[in-house]
């Protein structure tokens, strides 16, 4: 390698926690981009390893409109299993750290006069639960105006929407089970049993128009939510905190690069090395429920 090429080679990300905290104190427009690793300590299975009989299927092939059209019974069983896993899980220390950092009065003790938004790819609802619980524990009313503390770009596992794509018919329904026909099927999944026979008519249906309902999450091939709002936040951010994501799913995978392109800094918190490391100014490896509370100091 020539000396010029060596000079142009990007330096390795820093692991200096004090240097990161110094940067954090001076940052004004902060965003966090979170993936499945944020919920790992809460026992949420990763998307590609949901367990049981779903290991026979590529999860990506189940999370598509075509898969639902072809076999809505199988897709609903898969999402019922995921709903039950999310229901049984509890937010972990990383969720609560981000939640507390989301609250202006707490964050301003660390990063004065800053703004913050968590952009999460997770659909499990644990970040929202942690935020609501943190507001309650501090005795602070949940604000109804101002910048969003959180944007759930892939939707929510407990949302149910009409398969006719009428978003106005989307409802939040945390019922367990979402319909009687799915009761107990999560146990069959855990046992690796054969899929039960369920009639399509017994699946959830839209309460407004009667059409077959589907999980209210964003599937492959569909447009993520809040993209315009997220793009504006990313372009203006001076610090991007990446938590628990391998930076392989777009558009979220591009956010760190965009922040750096506009002069911001990037700090990655992952369990192990990932493809996003080359975009990082700071890299902290290990369970994010351990590293993130130390880094954010709230």
Coordinates of C-alpha atoms in Angstrom, one line a residue:
X1 CA 0.0 0.0 0.0
X2 CA 1.4 3.4 -0.9
X3 CA 1.9 6.1 1.8
X4 CA -0.9 8.1 0.2
X5 CA -3.3 5.2 0.3
X6 CA -2.4 4.6 3.9
X7 CA -3.0 8.2 4.8
X8 CA -6.4 8.1 3.2
X9 CA -7.4 4.9 5.0
X10 CA -10.0 5.7 7.7
X11 CA -8.9 5.4 11.3
X12 CA -10.4 2.6 13.4
X13 CA -13.4 3.6 15.6
X14 CA -12.6 4.9 19.0
X15 CA -13.5 2.8 22.1
X16 CA -12.8 5.8 24.5
X17 CA -15.9 6.1 26.6
X18 CA -14.9 9.4 28.1
X19 CA -14.3 10.9 24.7
X20 CA -17.8 9.7 23.6
X21 CA -19.3 11.3 26.7
X22 CA -17.6 14.5 25.9
X23 CA -19.0 14.5 22.4
X24 CA -22.4 13.7 23.9
X25 CA -22.3 16.7 26.2
X26 CA -21.7 19.0 23.2
X27 CA -24.2 17.4 20.8
X28 CA -27.5 19.2 20.0
X29 CA -29.4 17.1 17.5
X30 CA -29.2 13.5 18.6
X31 CA -30.9 10.5 17.1
X32 CA -30.7 6.8 17.9
X33 CA -31.3 4.0 15.4
X34 CA -32.2 0.7 17.1
X35 CA -32.5 -2.9 15.9
X36 CA -33.2 -6.3 17.2
X37 CA -30.1 -6.3 19.5
X38 CA -31.8 -3.8 21.7
X39 CA -34.4 -6.3 22.7
X40 CA -32.2 -9.4 22.9
X41 CA -31.8 -9.2 26.7
X42 CA -35.5 -9.1 27.0
X43 CA -35.8 -12.5 25.4
X44 CA -37.3 -11.4 22.1
X45 CA -36.2 -13.9 19.4
X46 CA -34.5 -12.4 16.4
X47 CA -36.6 -12.2 13.3
X48 CA -34.8 -15.0 11.5
X49 CA -34.8 -17.3 14.5
X50 CA -38.3 -17.2 15.9
X51 CA -38.1 -20.8 17.0
X52 CA -40.1 -24.0 16.7
X53 CA -41.6 -24.9 13.5
X54 CA -40.8 -21.5 11.9
X55 CA -37.2 -22.7 11.6
X56 CA -38.5 -24.6 8.6
X57 CA -39.4 -21.4 6.9
X58 CA -37.4 -18.4 5.9
X59 CA -38.9 -15.6 8.1
X60 CA -38.3 -13.1 5.3
X61 CA -40.6 -15.2 3.1
X62 CA -43.4 -15.1 5.7
X63 CA -43.2 -11.3 6.1
X64 CA -44.5 -10.3 2.7
X65 CA -47.9 -9.4 1.3
X66 CA -47.6 -12.4 -1.1
X67 CA -47.1 -14.8 1.8
X68 CA -50.2 -13.5 3.4
X69 CA -52.2 -13.7 0.2
X70 CA -51.0 -17.3 -0.3
X71 CA -51.4 -18.6 3.3
X72 CA -52.9 -16.1 5.8
X73 CA -53.3 -18.9 8.4
X74 CA -49.6 -19.6 8.5
X75 CA -48.7 -16.0 8.6
X76 CA -51.1 -15.3 11.4
X77 CA -49.7 -18.2 13.4
X78 CA -46.2 -16.8 13.0
X79 CA -47.3 -13.3 14.2
X80 CA -49.4 -14.7 17.0
X81 CA -46.3 -16.4 18.2
X82 CA -44.3 -13.1 18.0
X83 CA -47.2 -11.2 19.8
X84 CA -47.1 -13.7 22.7
X85 CA -43.3 -13.4 23.0
X86 CA -43.5 -9.6 23.0
X87 CA -46.3 -9.7 25.6
X88 CA -44.3 -11.9 28.0
X89 CA -41.1 -9.8 27.6
X90 CA -40.1 -6.9 29.8
X91 CA -38.0 -3.8 28.8
X92 CA -34.3 -4.2 29.7
X93 CA -31.8 -1.6 31.0
X94 CA -31.0 -0.4 27.5
X95 CA -34.7 0.4 26.8
X96 CA -35.0 2.3 30.0
X97 CA -31.8 4.2 29.4
X98 CA -33.0 5.4 26.0
X99 CA -36.4 6.2 27.5
X100 CA -34.9 8.4 30.2
X101 CA -32.6 10.0 27.7
X102 CA -35.7 10.8 25.6
X103 CA -37.1 13.0 28.4
X104 CA -35.9 16.6 28.0
X105 CA -35.4 17.4 31.7
X106 CA -33.3 14.2 32.1
X107 CA -31.3 14.5 28.9
X108 CA -30.5 18.2 29.4
X109 CA -28.5 17.2 32.5
X110 CA -26.2 15.3 30.1
X111 CA -26.6 17.1 26.8
X112 CA -27.9 20.7 27.5
X113 CA -30.3 22.2 25.0
X114 CA -30.4 19.0 22.9
X115 CA -33.1 17.2 21.0
X116 CA -33.4 13.5 20.7
X117 CA -35.5 10.9 18.8
X118 CA -35.3 7.2 18.9
X119 CA -35.9 5.6 15.5
X120 CA -36.6 1.9 16.1
X121 CA -36.9 -0.9 13.6
X122 CA -38.4 -3.1 16.4
X123 CA -42.1 -3.8 16.5
X124 CA -42.2 -5.4 20.0
X125 CA -43.4 -2.2 21.7
X126 CA -40.8 -2.5 24.5
X127 CA -39.3 0.9 23.9
X128 CA -42.7 2.5 24.1
X129 CA -43.5 0.6 27.3
X130 CA -40.2 1.7 28.8
X131 CA -40.9 5.4 27.9
X132 CA -44.4 5.4 29.3
X133 CA -43.2 3.7 32.5
X134 CA -40.3 6.2 32.8
X135 CA -42.6 9.2 32.4
X136 CA -44.9 7.7 35.1
X137 CA -42.0 7.0 37.5
X138 CA -40.8 10.6 37.2
X139 CA -44.3 12.0 37.6
X140 CA -44.0 13.8 34.3
X141 CA -47.0 14.0 31.9
X142 CA -46.5 12.5 28.5
X143 CA -46.1 15.5 26.2
X144 CA -48.6 16.0 23.4
X145 CA -46.6 18.5 21.4
X146 CA -43.0 19.0 20.3
X147 CA -40.6 16.7 18.4
X148 CA -41.3 12.9 18.7
X149 CA -39.4 11.0 21.3
X150 CA -39.8 7.8 19.2
X151 CA -40.7 6.7 15.6
X152 CA -41.5 3.1 15.1
X153 CA -40.7 2.8 11.4
X154 CA -41.7 -0.8 11.0
X155 CA -45.0 -0.5 12.9
X156 CA -46.2 -2.3 16.0
X157 CA -46.8 -6.0 16.6
X158 CA -50.1 -5.3 18.4
X159 CA -51.5 -3.2 15.5
X160 CA -54.1 -4.9 13.3
X161 CA -55.0 -3.5 9.9
X162 CA -57.4 -4.3 7.2
X163 CA -55.9 -6.3 4.3
X164 CA -57.6 -3.9 1.9
X165 CA -54.7 -1.5 2.8
X166 CA -57.1 1.0 4.3
X167 CA -54.8 2.5 7.0
X168 CA -57.8 4.3 8.6
X169 CA -59.0 0.8 9.7
X170 CA -55.8 0.1 11.7
X171 CA -56.4 -0.5 15.4
X172 CA -54.2 -1.2 18.4
X173 CA -55.4 -4.6 19.8
X174 CA -53.2 -6.3 22.4
X175 CA -55.7 -9.1 23.0
X176 CA -54.3 -12.5 23.9
X177 CA -55.1 -14.2 21.7
X178 CA -56.1 -11.9 18.9
X179 CA -58.7 -14.5 17.9
X180 CA -59.8 -17.7 19.6
X181 CA -58.6 -20.0 16.7
X182 CA -54.9 -19.0 17.5
X183 CA -55.1 -19.7 21.2
X184 CA -52.3 -22.1 22.2
X185 CA -50.7 -22.3 18.8
X186 CA -47.6 -20.6 20.2
X187 CA -47.1 -23.7 22.4
X188 CA -47.2 -25.9 19.3
X189 CA -44.6 -23.7 17.8
X190 CA -42.3 -24.2 20.8
X191 CA -42.9 -27.9 20.7
X192 CA -42.1 -28.1 17.0
X193 CA -45.5 -29.7 16.3
X194 CA -47.3 -29.9 13.0
X195 CA -49.3 -26.8 12.1
X196 CA -52.9 -27.0 13.2
X197 CA -55.8 -26.7 10.8
X198 CA -57.4 -23.3 11.1
X199 CA -60.1 -22.0 8.7
X200 CA -59.5 -18.6 7.2
X201 CA -62.9 -17.5 8.4
X202 CA -61.7 -17.9 12.0
X203 CA -58.8 -15.4 11.6
X204 CA -59.1 -11.8 12.6
X205 CA -61.3 -9.6 10.4
X206 CA -61.6 -5.9 10.0
X207 CA -64.3 -4.6 12.4
X208 CA -65.1 -1.8 10.1
X209 CA -65.6 -3.5 6.7
X210 CA -65.4 -7.2 7.5
X211 CA -62.3 -7.9 5.2
X212 CA -59.6 -10.2 6.4
X213 CA -57.3 -8.4 8.8
X214 CA -53.5 -8.7 8.8
X215 CA -50.7 -7.8 11.3
X216 CA -50.1 -4.1 11.3
X217 CA -46.3 -4.3 10.7
X218 CA -44.3 -3.2 7.7
X219 CA -43.5 -6.2 5.5
X220 CA -40.7 -6.6 3.0
X221 CA -41.6 -4.8 -0.1
X222 CA -43.7 -2.2 1.8
X223 CA -42.8 1.4 2.6
X224 CA -41.6 2.0 6.2
X225 CA -43.5 4.5 8.3
X226 CA -42.5 8.1 9.0
X227 CA -39.8 8.2 6.3
X228 CA -40.0 12.0 5.6
X229 CA -39.8 12.8 9.2
X230 CA -36.9 10.4 9.8
X231 CA -35.0 11.8 6.7
X232 CA -35.2 15.3 8.1
X233 CA -33.9 14.2 11.5
X234 CA -31.1 12.2 10.0
X235 CA -29.9 15.0 7.7
X236 CA -29.8 17.5 10.6
X237 CA -28.3 15.1 13.3
X238 CA -24.9 15.9 14.7
X239 CA -24.8 12.6 16.6
X240 CA -26.2 9.2 15.6
X241 CA -26.3 6.4 18.2
X242 CA -26.7 3.0 16.5
X243 CA -27.9 0.3 18.9
X244 CA -28.3 -3.4 18.3
X245 CA -28.4 -3.5 14.5
X246 CA -26.1 -5.0 11.9
X247 CA -27.0 -2.1 9.5
X248 CA -28.1 -4.5 6.7
X249 CA -31.7 -3.6 6.4
X250 CA -32.5 -0.5 4.3
X251 CA -33.3 2.3 4.6
X252 CA -32.2 2.3 8.3
X253 CA -28.8 0.9 7.3
X254 CA -28.1 4.2 5.4
X255 CA -28.8 6.5 8.3
X256 CA -25.4 6.5 9.9
X257 CA -23.7 7.2 6.6
X258 CA -26.0 10.1 5.9
X259 CA -25.3 11.6 9.3
X260 CA -21.5 11.4 8.6
X261 CA -22.0 12.8 5.1
X262 CA -23.6 15.9 6.7
X263 CA -20.8 16.3 9.3
X264 CA -22.2 14.4 12.2
X265 CA -20.6 11.7 14.3
X266 CA -21.7 8.0 14.7
X267 CA -21.4 5.8 17.8
X268 CA -22.2 2.1 17.4
X269 CA -23.3 -0.1 20.3
X270 CA -23.5 -3.8 19.3
X271 CA -22.9 -7.2 20.8
X272 CA -20.2 -8.0 18.2
X273 CA -18.7 -6.6 15.1
X274 CA -21.0 -5.8 12.2
X275 CA -21.0 -4.3 8.7
X276 CA -21.8 -0.9 10.2
X277 CA -18.5 -0.6 12.0
X278 CA -16.8 1.2 9.1
X279 CA -19.3 4.1 9.5
X280 CA -18.5 4.5 13.2
X281 CA -16.5 7.2 15.0
X282 CA -17.0 5.3 18.2
X283 CA -17.6 1.5 18.7
X284 CA -18.6 -0.2 21.9
X285 CA -19.0 -3.9 21.8
X286 CA -20.9 -5.9 24.4
X287 CA -24.4 -6.3 25.6
X288 CA -26.1 -2.9 25.0
X289 CA -28.0 -3.3 28.3
X290 CA -24.5 -2.9 29.9
X291 CA -22.7 -0.5 27.6
X292 CA -25.6 2.0 26.9
X293 CA -26.4 3.0 30.5
X294 CA -22.7 3.7 31.1
X295 CA -22.4 5.7 27.9
X296 CA -25.5 7.9 28.2
X297 CA -25.1 8.3 32.0
X298 CA -28.8 8.7 32.8

